[in-house]
Short mmCIF file of C-alpha atoms and ligand atoms in Angstrom, two decimals:
data_model
loop_
_atom_site.label_atom_id
_atom_site.label_comp_id
_atom_site.label_asym_id
_atom_site.label_seq_id
_atom_site.Cartn_x
_atom_site.Cartn_y
_atom_site.Cartn_z
CA UNK A 46 -26.02 9.59 2.91
CA UNK A 47 -24.21 10.70 6.09
CA UNK A 48 -20.64 9.55 5.39
CA UNK A 49 -19.52 10.27 8.94
CA UNK A 50 -22.16 8.00 10.44
CA UNK A 51 -20.46 4.78 11.41
CA UNK A 52 -23.68 2.85 10.62
CA UNK A 53 -23.52 4.11 7.04
CA UNK A 54 -19.75 3.98 6.64
CA UNK A 55 -19.12 0.43 7.85
CA UNK A 56 -21.68 -1.30 5.54
CA UNK A 57 -20.49 0.87 2.61
CA UNK A 58 -16.86 -0.20 3.15
CA UNK A 59 -17.90 -3.82 3.64
CA UNK A 60 -19.97 -3.87 0.45
CA UNK A 61 -16.90 -2.75 -1.51
CA UNK A 62 -14.57 -5.13 0.36
CA UNK A 63 -12.53 -2.09 1.46
CA UNK A 64 -9.95 -2.42 4.23
CA UNK A 65 -7.93 0.55 5.54
CA UNK A 66 -4.35 0.97 4.36
CA UNK A 67 -2.06 2.24 7.12
CA UNK A 68 0.64 2.87 4.51
CA UNK A 69 -1.65 5.34 2.70
CA UNK A 70 -2.48 7.18 5.94
CA UNK A 71 -6.13 6.17 5.78
CA UNK A 72 -7.97 7.52 8.82
CA UNK A 73 -11.43 8.55 7.66
CA UNK A 74 -13.52 11.17 9.41
CA UNK A 75 -16.47 9.88 11.41
CA UNK A 76 -17.50 13.08 13.22
CA UNK A 77 -19.89 15.18 11.14
CA UNK A 78 -18.89 18.58 12.53
CA UNK A 79 -15.25 18.26 11.36
CA UNK A 80 -15.68 18.32 7.55
CA UNK A 81 -18.14 21.20 8.03
CA UNK A 82 -15.52 23.08 10.09
CA UNK A 83 -12.86 22.51 7.39
CA UNK A 84 -15.12 23.65 4.52
CA UNK A 85 -16.32 26.70 6.46
CA UNK A 86 -12.86 27.46 7.87
CA UNK A 87 -11.55 27.50 4.30
CA UNK A 88 -14.30 29.99 3.35
CA UNK A 89 -15.51 27.78 0.48
CA UNK A 90 -18.43 29.34 -1.40
CA UNK A 91 -19.96 29.41 -4.90
CA UNK A 92 -17.08 31.59 -6.15
CA UNK A 93 -14.49 29.06 -5.00
CA UNK A 94 -12.91 26.09 -6.77
CA UNK A 95 -11.29 23.51 -4.55
CA UNK A 96 -8.52 20.96 -4.89
CA UNK A 97 -9.03 18.24 -2.30
CA UNK A 98 -6.15 15.88 -1.47
CA UNK A 99 -7.20 12.32 -0.61
CA UNK A 100 -11.03 12.30 -0.62
CA UNK A 101 -11.28 8.81 0.89
CA UNK A 102 -14.99 7.92 0.69
CA UNK A 103 -15.93 11.59 0.44
CA UNK A 104 -16.84 12.88 3.93
CA UNK A 105 -15.07 16.22 3.38
CA UNK A 106 -15.65 16.15 -0.39
CA UNK A 107 -19.42 16.27 0.12
CA UNK A 108 -19.24 19.33 2.40
CA UNK A 109 -17.01 21.03 -0.19
CA UNK A 110 -19.30 20.07 -3.09
CA UNK A 111 -22.44 21.60 -1.54
CA UNK A 112 -20.61 24.92 -1.02
CA UNK A 113 -18.13 25.24 -3.94
CA UNK A 114 -18.31 26.06 -7.63
CA UNK A 115 -16.18 22.97 -8.46
CA UNK A 116 -14.18 20.41 -6.53
CA UNK A 117 -11.39 18.33 -8.04
CA UNK A 118 -10.15 15.59 -5.73
CA UNK A 119 -6.81 13.81 -6.13
CA UNK A 120 -6.77 10.25 -4.79
CA UNK A 121 -3.97 7.70 -4.96
CA UNK A 122 -5.84 4.57 -3.81
CA UNK A 123 -7.23 2.85 -6.91
CA UNK A 124 -9.96 1.12 -4.85
CA UNK A 125 -11.64 4.42 -3.89
CA UNK A 126 -13.04 5.78 -7.22
CA UNK A 127 -15.76 3.07 -7.16
CA UNK A 128 -16.82 4.12 -3.64
CA UNK A 129 -16.70 7.80 -4.52
CA UNK A 130 -18.95 7.13 -7.52
CA UNK A 131 -21.54 5.82 -5.11
CA UNK A 132 -21.13 8.56 -2.48
CA UNK A 133 -20.59 11.77 -4.48
CA UNK A 134 -21.07 10.62 -8.10
CA UNK A 135 -24.38 12.55 -8.39
CA UNK A 136 -22.71 15.95 -7.98
CA UNK A 137 -22.12 17.57 -11.37
CA UNK A 138 -19.41 19.88 -9.97
CA UNK A 139 -17.09 17.00 -9.02
CA UNK A 140 -14.00 15.68 -10.80
CA UNK A 141 -11.63 12.98 -9.67
CA UNK A 142 -7.98 12.72 -10.63
CA UNK A 143 -6.44 9.34 -9.86
CA UNK A 144 -2.86 10.04 -8.84
CA UNK A 145 -0.29 11.08 -6.30
CA UNK A 146 -0.51 14.64 -4.94
CA UNK A 147 3.29 14.80 -5.00
CA UNK A 148 3.40 13.96 -8.72
CA UNK A 149 0.31 15.37 -10.45
CA UNK A 150 0.53 18.62 -12.41
CA UNK A 151 -1.47 21.00 -10.20
CA UNK A 152 -1.04 23.97 -12.56
CA UNK A 153 -2.60 21.98 -15.40
CA UNK A 154 -5.46 20.70 -13.18
CA UNK A 155 -6.23 24.18 -11.82
CA UNK A 156 -6.12 25.71 -15.31
CA UNK A 157 -9.54 24.08 -15.89
CA UNK A 158 -11.09 26.16 -13.07
CA UNK A 159 -13.00 29.22 -14.15
CA UNK A 160 -13.58 30.81 -10.73
CA UNK A 161 -11.04 33.35 -9.57
CA UNK A 162 -10.62 31.94 -6.09
CA UNK A 163 -8.86 28.57 -5.91
CA UNK A 164 -8.15 26.91 -2.56
CA UNK A 165 -6.85 23.56 -1.34
CA UNK A 166 -8.48 21.53 1.43
CA UNK A 167 -7.60 18.17 2.92
CA UNK A 168 -7.52 15.76 5.74
CA UNK A 169 -3.93 14.98 4.79
CA UNK A 170 -2.46 11.47 4.84
CA UNK A 171 0.02 11.81 7.73
CA UNK A 172 2.96 10.10 6.02
CA UNK A 173 3.32 12.97 3.53
CA UNK A 174 2.15 15.97 5.58
CA UNK A 175 5.10 18.30 5.02
CA UNK A 176 5.92 17.37 1.38
CA UNK A 177 2.21 17.66 0.52
CA UNK A 178 1.99 21.15 2.08
CA UNK A 179 5.21 22.22 0.29
CA UNK A 180 3.88 20.85 -3.02
CA UNK A 181 0.60 22.76 -2.61
CA UNK A 182 2.42 25.99 -1.65
CA UNK A 183 5.05 25.78 -4.39
CA UNK A 184 2.48 25.05 -7.11
CA UNK A 185 1.52 28.74 -6.79
CA UNK A 186 -2.09 27.75 -7.52
CA UNK A 187 -3.83 28.56 -4.23
CA UNK A 188 -5.11 31.58 -2.35
CA UNK A 189 -5.29 29.48 0.79
CA UNK A 190 -4.59 25.94 1.97
CA UNK A 191 -6.72 24.49 4.80
CA UNK A 192 -5.50 21.14 6.03
CA UNK A 193 -5.81 18.72 8.90
CA UNK A 194 -2.37 17.77 10.22
CA UNK A 195 -0.95 16.05 13.31
CA UNK A 196 -1.19 18.47 16.26
CA UNK A 197 2.61 18.41 16.56
CA UNK A 198 2.97 19.64 12.95
CA UNK A 199 0.35 22.35 13.53
CA UNK A 200 2.33 23.56 16.55
CA UNK A 201 5.47 23.65 14.42
CA UNK A 202 3.69 25.61 11.69
CA UNK A 203 2.35 28.22 14.14
CA UNK A 204 5.36 28.32 16.52
CA UNK A 205 7.00 31.52 17.75
CA UNK A 206 10.84 31.86 17.69
CA UNK A 207 12.48 30.70 20.92
CA UNK A 208 9.97 27.91 21.61
CA UNK A 209 10.65 24.18 21.42
CA UNK A 210 8.02 23.79 18.66
CA UNK A 211 9.97 26.13 16.33
CA UNK A 212 11.73 24.24 13.50
CA UNK A 213 12.97 24.77 9.94
CA UNK A 214 9.40 24.34 8.66
CA UNK A 215 8.22 27.37 10.71
CA UNK A 216 10.15 30.11 8.85
CA UNK A 217 9.46 28.21 5.58
CA UNK A 218 5.72 28.59 6.20
CA UNK A 219 6.13 32.19 7.43
CA UNK A 220 7.92 33.06 4.16
CA UNK A 221 5.00 31.79 2.09
CA UNK A 222 1.88 32.26 4.23
CA UNK A 223 0.19 33.46 7.39
CA UNK A 224 -0.98 30.52 9.48
CA UNK A 225 -3.99 30.23 11.79
CA UNK A 226 -5.68 27.40 13.66
CA UNK A 227 -9.21 26.53 12.46
CA UNK A 228 -10.01 23.86 15.06
CA UNK A 229 -8.59 21.03 17.16
CA UNK A 230 -9.71 17.47 16.32
CA UNK A 231 -9.40 14.56 18.73
CA UNK A 232 -8.26 11.11 17.57
CA UNK A 233 -11.73 9.64 18.27
CA UNK A 234 -13.09 11.59 15.29
CA UNK A 235 -11.43 9.12 12.88
CA UNK A 236 -11.90 5.51 11.91
CA UNK A 237 -9.53 3.84 12.59
CA UNK A 238 -8.41 6.17 15.43
CA UNK A 239 -4.77 7.27 14.92
CA UNK A 240 -2.26 7.46 17.80
CA UNK A 241 -2.19 11.27 17.79
CA UNK A 242 -4.65 14.18 17.91
CA UNK A 243 -4.98 16.55 14.98
CA UNK A 244 -5.42 20.23 14.23
CA UNK A 245 -6.89 21.98 11.19
CA UNK A 246 -4.70 24.87 10.06
CA UNK A 247 -5.36 27.48 7.41
CA UNK A 248 -2.47 28.96 5.44
CA UNK A 249 -3.28 32.21 3.66
CA UNK A 250 -0.71 32.47 0.92
CA UNK A 251 1.17 35.77 0.87
CA UNK A 252 1.18 37.77 -2.37
CA UNK A 253 4.80 38.73 -1.72
CA UNK A 254 7.19 37.27 0.87
CA UNK A 255 7.86 39.39 3.98
CA UNK A 256 11.62 39.46 3.24
CA UNK A 257 13.37 40.39 0.00
CA UNK A 258 16.33 38.02 -0.30
CA UNK A 259 17.42 35.13 -2.53
CA UNK A 260 14.91 32.37 -1.67
CA UNK A 261 17.21 29.43 -2.41
CA UNK A 262 20.06 30.85 -0.34
CA UNK A 263 17.66 31.67 2.52
CA UNK A 264 16.33 28.12 2.78
CA UNK A 265 19.85 26.69 2.45
CA UNK A 266 20.81 28.83 5.46
CA UNK A 267 17.73 27.78 7.48
CA UNK A 268 18.32 24.11 6.66
CA UNK A 269 21.93 24.40 7.83
CA UNK A 270 20.84 26.19 11.03
CA UNK A 271 18.55 23.30 12.01
CA UNK A 272 20.76 20.45 10.76
CA UNK A 273 22.03 19.70 14.28
CA UNK A 274 19.42 20.93 16.73
CA UNK A 275 21.54 20.54 19.86
CA UNK A 276 24.35 22.68 18.50
CA UNK A 277 24.56 26.46 18.58
CA UNK A 278 23.89 28.40 15.38
CA UNK A 279 27.59 29.26 15.08
CA UNK A 280 28.57 25.60 15.24
CA UNK A 281 25.91 24.58 12.69
CA UNK A 282 26.84 27.36 10.26
CA UNK A 283 30.61 27.16 10.66
CA UNK A 284 30.27 23.54 9.55
CA UNK A 285 27.91 24.22 6.62
CA UNK A 286 29.78 27.33 5.40
CA UNK A 287 33.32 26.19 6.35
CA UNK A 288 34.81 27.26 3.03
CA UNK A 289 33.29 30.73 3.28
CA UNK A 290 33.48 32.01 6.83
CA UNK A 291 35.26 31.34 10.13
CA UNK A 292 33.68 30.74 13.51
CA UNK A 293 34.90 34.07 14.91
CA UNK A 294 33.57 35.99 11.89
CA UNK A 295 30.18 34.32 12.41
CA UNK A 296 30.22 35.27 16.08
CA UNK A 297 30.97 38.90 15.14
CA UNK A 298 28.03 38.93 12.73
CA UNK A 299 25.65 37.58 15.39
CA UNK A 300 26.79 40.15 17.94
CA UNK A 301 26.32 42.92 15.34
CA UNK A 302 22.73 41.68 15.01
CA UNK A 303 22.17 41.96 18.80
CA UNK A 304 22.21 38.17 19.14
CA UNK A 305 24.21 36.05 21.57
CA UNK A 306 27.22 34.10 20.29
CA UNK A 307 25.50 31.03 21.74
CA UNK A 308 22.13 31.61 20.06
CA UNK A 309 20.40 28.53 18.62
CA UNK A 310 18.65 28.18 15.28
CA UNK A 311 15.18 28.10 16.84
CA UNK A 312 15.64 31.60 18.31
CA UNK A 313 15.78 33.44 14.98
CA UNK A 314 12.68 34.72 13.22
CA UNK A 315 12.40 34.66 9.42
CA UNK A 316 13.33 38.36 9.39
CA UNK A 317 16.49 37.66 11.42
CA UNK A 318 17.47 34.82 9.04
CA UNK A 319 17.05 37.18 6.09
CA UNK A 320 19.21 39.79 7.87
CA UNK A 321 21.85 37.16 8.65
CA UNK A 322 21.90 36.08 5.00
CA UNK A 323 22.68 39.62 3.85
CA UNK A 324 25.69 39.69 6.23
CA UNK A 325 27.21 36.39 5.07
CA UNK A 326 30.02 36.65 2.49
N1 LIG B 1874 -10.71 12.83 3.14
C1 LIG B 1874 -11.04 11.58 3.78
C2 LIG B 1874 -11.61 11.83 5.16
O1 LIG B 1874 -11.35 12.91 5.70
O2 LIG B 1874 -12.32 10.97 5.67
C3 LIG B 1874 -9.82 10.65 3.86
C4 LIG B 1874 -8.61 11.23 4.54
S1 LIG B 1874 -7.32 10.04 4.81
C5 LIG B 1874 -6.51 10.79 6.21
C6 LIG B 1874 -6.11 10.36 3.55
C7 LIG B 1874 -6.53 10.06 2.12
O3 LIG B 1874 -5.44 10.39 1.25
C8 LIG B 1874 -6.86 8.61 1.84
O4 LIG B 1874 -8.01 8.55 1.04
C9 LIG B 1874 -5.63 8.09 1.06
O5 LIG B 1874 -5.92 7.01 0.19
C10 LIG B 1874 -5.24 9.34 0.30
N2 LIG B 1874 -3.82 9.40 -0.11
C11 LIG B 1874 -2.76 8.82 0.50
N3 LIG B 1874 -1.62 9.15 -0.13
C12 LIG B 1874 -1.97 9.97 -1.15
C13 LIG B 1874 -1.22 10.64 -2.17
N4 LIG B 1874 0.12 10.56 -2.23
N5 LIG B 1874 -1.89 11.40 -3.07
C14 LIG B 1874 -3.25 11.50 -3.01
N6 LIG B 1874 -4.00 10.88 -2.07
C15 LIG B 1874 -3.37 10.15 -1.15
#
């Protein structure tokens, strides 16, 4: 069964009385080459176990199942297990967990995997793109995470300091992973077609972070630096750290780091944020 063929997909959905839920970010793949590109871009092979977020009717799941040791998919929509039974139920290396990716216990689910290499793959529901990526990263379960995201989010993930795409999520990702683009995917590759194009990104999780500072304090600093995007870094930080440091002391620190007093949050790399943290009282 070709699950990306519209002539297969439409009658299948109709038979099950399935209608797309916008609220659950349901845009299913209908271009065969895309799930293949995700599975291959993630390097899935017989030594790999995969967690898939949101299998839908199984277009990506099937490409993962033919390549992987095991695939466990996590799906929130209670209408989909019946469809998945029909589409991928014959694979003996498939498990389905009915639940919310933001709430399930990934450590417990992954503990059942026997292969050494565990990765995550998904065509992510857009309404939870960044929390889903953070949840996958912070579970500590994965060697890599290969996900389809809105092109705008992919640009943010891969942005260089000093560009308009650079945001608080960029140094967050850089702390945890190295990011690369697998492929670009146009909106016509989905049914229904969303309003934006997408990009598949692969995050290779770092064994150790590139900077050695207190993680919580670092992300508190980065959050404060991006809290008011139009303001300079000094203005953002003098507000967030008003009990600790004055505006002129902050300016002195920036100058000592070869940065302008008027520098903005998006101009600092992760390494510069870590350096700044060590200079704060
Ligand atoms: N993988 C399928 C594909 O590529 O055709 C479907 C992808 S669709 C963009 C997103 C899927 O995630 C849907 O099946 C949706 O029901 C599911 N989903 C939405 N929110 C979820 C959540 N919080 N946890 C797990 N799955 C979720």
